[in-house]
CSV table of C-alpha atoms and ligand atoms in Angstrom, one decimal:
chain,number,residue,atom,x,y,z
A,1,MET,CA,-40.4,166.9,88.3
A,2,GLU,CA,-41.9,169.9,90.2
A,3,TRP,CA,-40.0,173.1,90.0
A,4,ASP,CA,-38.7,175.3,92.8
A,5,ALA,CA,-40.0,178.6,91.3
A,6,LYS,CA,-38.1,180.8,93.8
A,7,LYS,CA,-34.7,179.1,93.1
A,8,TYR,CA,-35.4,179.4,89.4
A,9,ASN,CA,-35.8,183.1,89.8
A,10,THR,CA,-32.6,183.6,91.8
A,11,THR,CA,-29.9,181.0,91.5
A,12,HIS,CA,-30.8,179.8,88.0
A,13,ASP,CA,-31.9,183.2,86.6
A,14,PHE,CA,-29.3,182.7,83.8
A,15,ILE,CA,-31.9,180.5,82.1
A,16,PHE,CA,-34.1,183.5,81.2
A,17,LYS,CA,-31.3,186.0,81.1
A,18,TYR,CA,-29.8,184.1,78.2
A,19,GLY,CA,-33.2,183.8,76.6
A,20,ALA,CA,-33.3,187.6,76.2
A,21,GLY,CA,-31.2,187.2,73.1
A,22,LEU,CA,-33.9,185.2,71.5
A,23,LEU,CA,-36.3,188.1,71.8
A,24,ALA,CA,-34.3,189.9,69.0
A,25,LEU,CA,-35.8,187.3,66.6
A,26,LEU,CA,-39.4,188.5,67.3
A,27,PRO,CA,-41.0,190.7,64.6
A,28,LYS,CA,-41.1,194.4,65.4
A,29,GLU,CA,-44.9,194.7,64.8
A,30,PRO,CA,-47.3,193.4,67.5
A,31,LYS,CA,-48.2,189.7,67.2
A,32,LYS,CA,-50.1,187.1,69.2
A,33,VAL,CA,-47.4,185.1,70.9
A,34,LEU,CA,-47.6,181.8,72.8
A,35,ASP,CA,-44.7,181.4,75.2
A,36,ILE,CA,-44.2,177.7,75.7
A,37,GLY,CA,-42.7,176.7,79.1
A,38,SER,CA,-42.9,180.3,80.4
A,39,GLY,CA,-41.6,179.4,83.8
A,40,THR,CA,-41.8,182.3,86.3
A,41,GLY,CA,-42.8,184.6,83.4
A,42,ALA,CA,-39.7,186.9,83.1
A,43,LEU,CA,-39.4,186.5,79.4
A,44,THR,CA,-43.2,186.5,78.9
A,45,ASN,CA,-43.2,189.9,80.5
A,46,GLN,CA,-40.4,191.1,78.2
A,47,ILE,CA,-42.4,189.9,75.2
A,48,ALA,CA,-45.4,191.9,76.4
A,49,GLU,CA,-43.2,195.0,77.0
A,50,LEU,CA,-42.2,194.7,73.3
A,51,GLY,CA,-45.9,195.2,72.4
A,52,HIS,CA,-47.0,191.7,71.7
A,53,LYS,CA,-50.2,190.1,73.0
A,54,VAL,CA,-48.7,187.1,74.9
A,55,THR,CA,-50.0,184.0,76.7
A,56,GLY,CA,-47.5,182.0,78.8
A,57,ILE,CA,-48.1,178.3,79.3
A,58,ASP,CA,-46.3,175.9,81.7
A,59,GLN,CA,-47.3,172.5,83.0
A,60,SER,CA,-45.8,173.4,86.4
A,61,ALA,CA,-48.4,174.8,88.9
A,62,ASN,CA,-45.5,176.3,91.0
A,63,MET,CA,-44.2,178.2,88.0
A,64,ILE,CA,-47.6,179.4,86.8
A,65,ASN,CA,-48.5,180.6,90.4
A,66,GLN,CA,-45.3,182.5,90.7
A,67,ALA,CA,-45.7,184.0,87.2
A,68,LYS,CA,-49.3,185.2,88.0
A,69,GLU,CA,-48.1,186.7,91.3
A,70,SER,CA,-45.2,188.5,89.6
A,71,TYR,CA,-47.1,189.7,86.5
A,72,PRO,CA,-50.8,189.9,87.4
A,73,ASP,CA,-51.7,191.7,84.2
A,74,LEU,CA,-50.4,189.0,81.9
A,75,ASN,CA,-52.2,185.9,80.7
A,76,PHE,CA,-50.7,182.6,82.1
A,77,LEU,CA,-52.3,179.1,81.8
A,78,GLN,CA,-51.3,175.9,83.3
A,79,GLU,CA,-51.1,173.8,80.2
A,80,ASP,CA,-49.1,170.9,78.7
A,81,ILE,CA,-48.2,171.6,75.1
A,82,LEU,CA,-48.3,167.8,74.5
A,83,ASN,CA,-51.9,167.7,75.6
A,84,PRO,CA,-53.3,171.2,75.1
A,85,SER,CA,-56.8,172.1,76.0
A,86,ASP,CA,-59.2,174.1,73.7
A,87,GLN,CA,-58.5,177.4,75.6
A,88,ILE,CA,-55.0,177.7,74.0
A,89,GLY,CA,-56.2,178.8,70.5
A,90,LEU,CA,-54.1,180.0,67.5
A,91,TYR,CA,-51.0,182.3,67.5
A,92,ASP,CA,-48.7,184.2,65.1
A,93,ILE,CA,-45.6,183.2,67.0
A,94,ALA,CA,-44.7,180.1,69.2
A,95,PHE,CA,-41.8,181.2,71.4
A,96,SER,CA,-39.8,179.0,73.7
A,97,ASN,CA,-36.6,179.3,75.7
A,98,ALA,CA,-34.7,176.4,77.3
A,99,VAL,CA,-37.7,174.0,77.3
A,100,PHE,CA,-37.8,171.6,74.4
A,101,HIS,CA,-35.0,169.4,75.7
A,102,TRP,CA,-37.3,168.4,78.6
A,103,ILE,CA,-39.8,166.9,76.1
A,104,THR,CA,-39.1,163.3,74.9
A,105,ASP,CA,-41.9,163.2,72.4
A,106,GLN,CA,-40.4,165.8,70.0
A,107,GLU,CA,-42.7,164.6,67.2
A,108,LEU,CA,-45.9,165.4,69.1
A,109,LEU,CA,-44.3,168.7,70.3
A,110,VAL,CA,-43.6,170.0,66.8
A,111,LYS,CA,-47.0,168.7,65.5
A,112,ASN,CA,-48.9,170.5,68.3
A,113,ILE,CA,-47.0,173.7,67.8
A,114,SER,CA,-47.7,173.6,64.1
A,115,GLU,CA,-51.4,173.1,64.8
A,116,HIS,CA,-51.5,176.1,67.1
A,117,LEU,CA,-49.9,178.5,64.6
A,118,ASN,CA,-51.6,180.5,61.9
A,119,VAL,CA,-50.3,180.0,58.3
A,120,ASN,CA,-47.1,182.2,58.1
A,121,GLY,CA,-46.8,181.9,61.8
A,122,GLN,CA,-43.3,181.5,63.2
A,123,LEU,CA,-41.6,179.2,65.6
A,124,ILE,CA,-38.8,181.0,67.5
A,125,CYS,CA,-37.0,178.8,70.0
A,126,GLU,CA,-33.7,177.8,71.7
A,127,PHE,CA,-32.9,174.6,73.6
A,128,GLY,CA,-30.1,172.1,74.4
A,129,ALA,CA,-28.3,170.7,71.3
A,130,VAL,CA,-26.6,167.3,71.0
A,131,GLY,CA,-23.6,167.2,73.3
A,132,ASN,CA,-25.2,169.7,75.8
A,133,VAL,CA,-23.6,169.5,79.3
A,134,GLN,CA,-21.9,166.3,78.0
A,135,ALA,CA,-19.0,166.4,80.5
A,136,ILE,CA,-21.4,166.8,83.5
A,137,ARG,CA,-23.8,164.1,82.2
A,138,GLU,CA,-20.9,161.6,81.6
A,139,ALA,CA,-19.5,162.2,85.0
A,140,PHE,CA,-22.9,161.8,86.6
A,141,GLY,CA,-23.6,158.6,84.7
A,142,LEU,CA,-20.2,157.1,85.8
A,143,GLU,CA,-20.7,158.1,89.5
A,144,LEU,CA,-24.3,156.8,89.6
A,145,LYS,CA,-23.0,153.5,88.2
A,146,THR,CA,-20.6,153.1,91.2
A,147,PHE,CA,-23.7,153.3,93.5
A,148,GLY,CA,-25.5,150.7,91.3
A,149,GLN,CA,-28.0,153.3,90.0
A,150,PRO,CA,-28.9,153.4,86.3
A,151,PHE,CA,-28.7,156.8,84.6
A,152,GLU,CA,-31.8,157.2,82.5
A,153,GLU,CA,-31.3,160.4,80.5
A,154,PRO,CA,-34.4,162.5,81.1
A,155,PHE,CA,-33.4,165.0,78.3
A,156,CYS,CA,-33.6,165.0,74.6
A,157,PHE,CA,-30.7,166.9,73.1
A,158,THR,CA,-31.0,167.0,69.3
A,159,SER,CA,-29.1,168.0,66.2
A,160,ILE,CA,-29.7,170.5,63.3
A,161,THR,CA,-30.2,167.6,60.9
A,162,ASP,CA,-32.8,165.8,63.0
A,163,TYR,CA,-34.7,169.0,63.7
A,164,ARG,CA,-34.7,170.1,60.1
A,165,THR,CA,-36.4,166.8,59.2
A,166,LEU,CA,-38.9,167.2,62.0
A,167,LEU,CA,-39.8,170.8,61.1
A,168,LYS,CA,-40.2,169.9,57.5
A,169,LYS,CA,-42.5,167.0,58.3
A,170,HIS,CA,-44.8,169.4,60.2
A,171,CYS,CA,-45.0,172.1,57.6
A,172,PHE,CA,-42.2,174.4,58.7
A,173,GLU,CA,-39.7,176.1,56.5
A,174,VAL,CA,-36.4,176.9,58.3
A,175,VAL,CA,-35.4,180.5,58.2
A,176,GLU,CA,-32.5,180.2,60.6
A,177,ILE,CA,-31.0,177.3,62.5
A,178,LEU,CA,-27.8,177.4,64.6
A,179,GLU,CA,-26.0,174.9,66.7
A,180,TYR,CA,-23.3,176.4,69.0
A,181,ASP,CA,-21.3,176.0,72.3
A,182,ARG,CA,-22.5,178.3,75.0
A,183,PRO,CA,-20.2,177.9,78.1
A,184,THR,CA,-22.4,179.0,81.0
A,185,PRO,CA,-21.1,180.3,84.3
A,186,LEU,CA,-23.0,178.9,87.3
A,187,LYS,CA,-23.7,181.0,90.3
A,188,GLY,CA,-22.7,180.0,93.9
A,189,GLY,CA,-18.9,179.7,93.6
A,190,ARG,CA,-17.7,176.3,94.8
A,191,ALA,CA,-21.3,175.2,95.5
A,192,GLY,CA,-22.4,176.2,92.0
A,193,LEU,CA,-22.1,172.7,90.4
A,194,ARG,CA,-23.9,170.9,93.2
A,195,GLU,CA,-26.7,173.5,93.3
A,196,TRP,CA,-27.2,173.1,89.5
A,197,MET,CA,-27.2,169.3,89.9
A,198,GLU,CA,-29.8,169.6,92.8
A,199,GLN,CA,-32.0,171.7,90.6
A,200,PHE,CA,-31.9,169.6,87.5
A,201,TYR,CA,-31.3,166.1,88.7
A,202,THR,CA,-33.6,166.2,91.8
A,203,ASP,CA,-35.1,162.8,91.3
A,204,GLU,CA,-31.9,160.9,90.6
A,205,LEU,CA,-30.1,162.4,93.6
A,206,GLY,CA,-33.1,161.9,95.8
A,207,ALA,CA,-32.9,158.1,95.1
A,208,LEU,CA,-29.5,158.1,97.0
A,209,SER,CA,-28.8,158.2,100.7
A,210,GLY,CA,-27.4,161.5,102.1
A,211,ASP,CA,-23.9,160.0,102.4
A,212,GLN,CA,-24.0,158.6,98.9
A,213,LYS,CA,-25.2,161.9,97.4
A,214,GLU,CA,-22.4,163.8,99.2
A,215,LYS,CA,-19.8,161.3,98.0
A,216,LEU,CA,-21.2,161.4,94.4
A,217,LEU,CA,-21.1,165.3,94.3
A,218,GLU,CA,-17.6,165.4,95.8
A,219,ASN,CA,-16.4,162.9,93.2
A,220,MET,CA,-18.0,164.9,90.4
A,221,GLU,CA,-16.4,168.1,91.6
A,222,ARG,CA,-13.0,166.4,91.7
A,223,ASP,CA,-13.4,164.9,88.2
A,224,LEU,CA,-14.9,167.9,86.5
A,225,ALA,CA,-12.7,170.6,88.1
A,226,PRO,CA,-9.9,170.4,85.5
A,227,ARG,CA,-12.4,171.1,82.7
A,228,LEU,CA,-15.1,173.2,84.2
A,229,TRP,CA,-13.7,175.1,87.2
A,230,LYS,CA,-12.7,178.6,86.1
A,231,GLU,CA,-10.8,180.4,89.0
A,232,ASP,CA,-13.9,181.3,91.0
A,233,HIS,CA,-16.9,179.6,89.4
A,234,TRP,CA,-18.1,176.5,87.5
A,235,GLU,CA,-18.7,176.8,83.8
A,236,ALA,CA,-21.3,174.3,82.5
A,237,ASP,CA,-20.6,173.0,79.0
A,238,TYR,CA,-23.9,174.1,77.4
A,239,ARG,CA,-24.6,173.6,73.7
A,240,ARG,CA,-27.6,175.2,72.1
A,241,LEU,CA,-29.9,175.0,69.1
A,242,LYS,CA,-31.5,178.2,68.0
A,243,ILE,CA,-34.3,178.1,65.5
A,244,LYS,CA,-36.5,180.4,63.5
A,245,ALA,CA,-39.0,178.7,61.2
A,246,VAL,CA,-42.1,179.6,59.4
A,247,LYS,CA,-45.3,177.5,59.0
A,248,ILE,CA,-46.1,177.2,55.3
B,1,LIG,C1,-30.3,173.1,79.7
B,1,LIG,O1,-31.1,174.0,79.8
B,1,LIG,O2,-29.6,173.0,78.7
B,1,LIG,C2,-30.3,171.9,80.7
B,1,LIG,C3,-31.2,171.9,81.7
B,1,LIG,C4,-31.2,170.9,82.6
B,1,LIG,C5,-30.3,169.9,82.5
B,1,LIG,C6,-29.4,169.9,81.5
B,1,LIG,C7,-29.4,171.0,80.6
C-alpha cells in the first residue's frame, strides 16, 4: 500500500500524537536512534529535539519525501527493515510507533532489529495488540462477505505472551511490556469512520464498485454506531502493546 503522506499529517495525526508518550521511555543521555517506520518524520524530529542522533527509515517513498521536505536537517532513508541495506548500520536504540502490526514476518523483523542494535541496545516500541480494532474488523469482514469478497487480514496483532517468546529468541530481555485498551477518537465527525477505513483499507475498498463501497460503509456505520459513536465523533477500539527490551 502507498501512503497518502499529506492525509497522514492532518486527518490521521493522532498516530504520531499518541506516539509522543513513547518518547518518555527513551534514555535521557544522547543515543544513536533508529526510528523504524518514521512516516512523515514528526516523531523523528521530536527524538532529535531530545538530543539524540536519529535516523528515520520508512519503506514508503511518499513518506520519506514528505519527511525530508519537513525536516531537511534530519537523516531519512527509504529502507525496508525486513531487507535492510548496508547503509543502515548499528544503533543504541531501535524506536518504533504504530508500525509493527503492518509486518507479517515478525520473526524476521525482531531478528533484523536485534542485528542492528549494539549490545545493551534497547528496543522501544508500540503497536497493535491482539483484539486491536476488533469491532471494526469484524464488521468489515461481515460486510465484505455480503459482496462475495474475502477479508484477508493484512495486519499482525499480537499478544504479550507471543512477543515475549519472540524477543527472548532474538537475545532481548524484556524491561517493560504492557497490553492495554486505548479507545481512540477519530477526526472528521460523522465521516471519521469512513475516512479511517479509506486510509487503512484502501486496497480492499478499491476492489468494490462505487455503489458497493458506499453501501458497505453505510452498513458499517449503522452496525458500529451503538458501540463506537460517541455523541460527536467515532471512537476506534484500539488495543496496544508497549515494549521496552534490552539486547543482551
Ligand atoms: C493501528 O495503528 O492500530 C491500525 C492501523 C491500521 C489498521 C488497523 C489498526
